[in-house]
Phi, psi and omega in degrees: 000173186294134178278186184300328182274355184269191182252145174240174178301325180290328184280321188245304186063194181257011181068200179286146180108180184289149173303141186283161166263136176251123182238129171253130170261113184297144177300327179288342178279315190262356174230163170277097197291339179263009177234112187307132175049052179233122177285149163265092189300317183294316179294318179296316179298316180297319179296316179294326174300316181295318179296312180298320180295318181293322177292316182295324181278351183081008178296325175236127180268319183226130188222136170243132180248137171238137172236151179279181185272331179051223184276004177268281183293318183297323181300311182288321178298320177295317179299327183264001179070029181257137178213195179289344180242338181252127185249183176217149174254009183270111182300326179295320177297317180300315181293326175299314183289306183295320179298319177296320181291322178290331175294315177295318178303318178297323179294319178295315179299317182300314180296321176294319179297323179300339181253016177065028174273127183280062185276140176224150185276146168228113186265114183301327181303326183278346186246321198258165178203160167243088186296340183255015178096180187301331180267000182274174181290151177277128175260106180233093177300136186244011183297322180292317179297316179298320181290320176301316177301314180298333181267008174091009179271166171249098178295137179237110178257175183202158169304147191196180168282157178218133178298130188224118182302128178082354183227007181073252178238125171248187181259136165254127184277154175301328181294319179292321177300318178304314180296313179301317180293317181298316181288311187291331182257002179065046183299146177269333177211153180228133177232138176239110182262122185232196180265359178247155186286357180165190172282125186262144174276185184297339180265001181085011178266151179290130173278120185296322182208151180225128175236003173205146181290323184301329183291338184237004187306317185292337183273349187260128179238187180280164176295148180289324181258175182300123182212116184265008184241007164112352176070199187295324180302317179295321179302312183297315179302314182296315185289332177294339182282354185273154170275326180287148175294139179238153182226139171244126187209168177267186184303324181292341181269354186294308180299314176300320178301314182293337176279356181093011179268164173290147178209137176060234181255128174270133181235116175195000000 
C-alpha cells in the first residue's frame, strides 16, 4: 500500500465528479505472451472497442486504465533477472524493460485514440519509488493522475520499473498499481480483464465470489507463461485489500463490467 510519501484517498481523492472506475488490461490478454514483443491485435482492438463504447454511452464517466507487461516488459525483465523483489543497477537493463513497456503503452494509446478515447500516458518509473527497499511500501504520488481525470483525460499506466532503495530498479506490477490507484483515487469499481473467464477452482470452473485468500489458496497457481509479478494468486491477494468491489474476468466480461454488471469472479 501507499507509503508516507504517496497519496491516499484523503490526500487526492477523485476530485470533482464521480468516483473513477479502474480497469486493468492484462498483459496476457493484449499481447502474445509466449512471443516476445508481439501484440494480440484482435484482443487489444476488442478491449479498446469496449472501453470506447462505455465512455461514449456514459456507462463510465471517469476511467483509469492500467495494462500489464505481457511479452514486452516481462520478456526483458526475465532476461535481466529483474522482478518485484530482485533489482538491477544496470541502466541498459532498465531501458530494455522500460523501453519495451513504453512501446506497448504507445500501442495501447494509439488504439484508444483511433476510437476517440482521450487517453494519455502516465509512466510509473518517472513517479514511483520504494524508499524502504524491495519489501517496503510503494510510494506512488497520484496528483497528476487525479488532475488528468479531472480534466477529462483517461490516464493509462502500466507495469514498469520502480526506483528501489538498495536494489536499483525493481518491477512494479500492474496489479499493485491497480490497488494503489483504487485506494488513492477512491475508485467505485475495479476490473481485471485477463485471458480466463474468472478465478478458476481446481476443476477449472469460475469461482463466483472470493472474500478470503485462504478459501481459494489451493486452487491458485502460477502463470503458465513468463511472469515476474506473481500470477493469479498475487492478483487475488492485491484485490482483496480493496474496499471497492473488484472483478476478474475474461474478454467477454469486459463490456458487461463497464456497464456496471457483475462479471467473472467478484472479489471483496
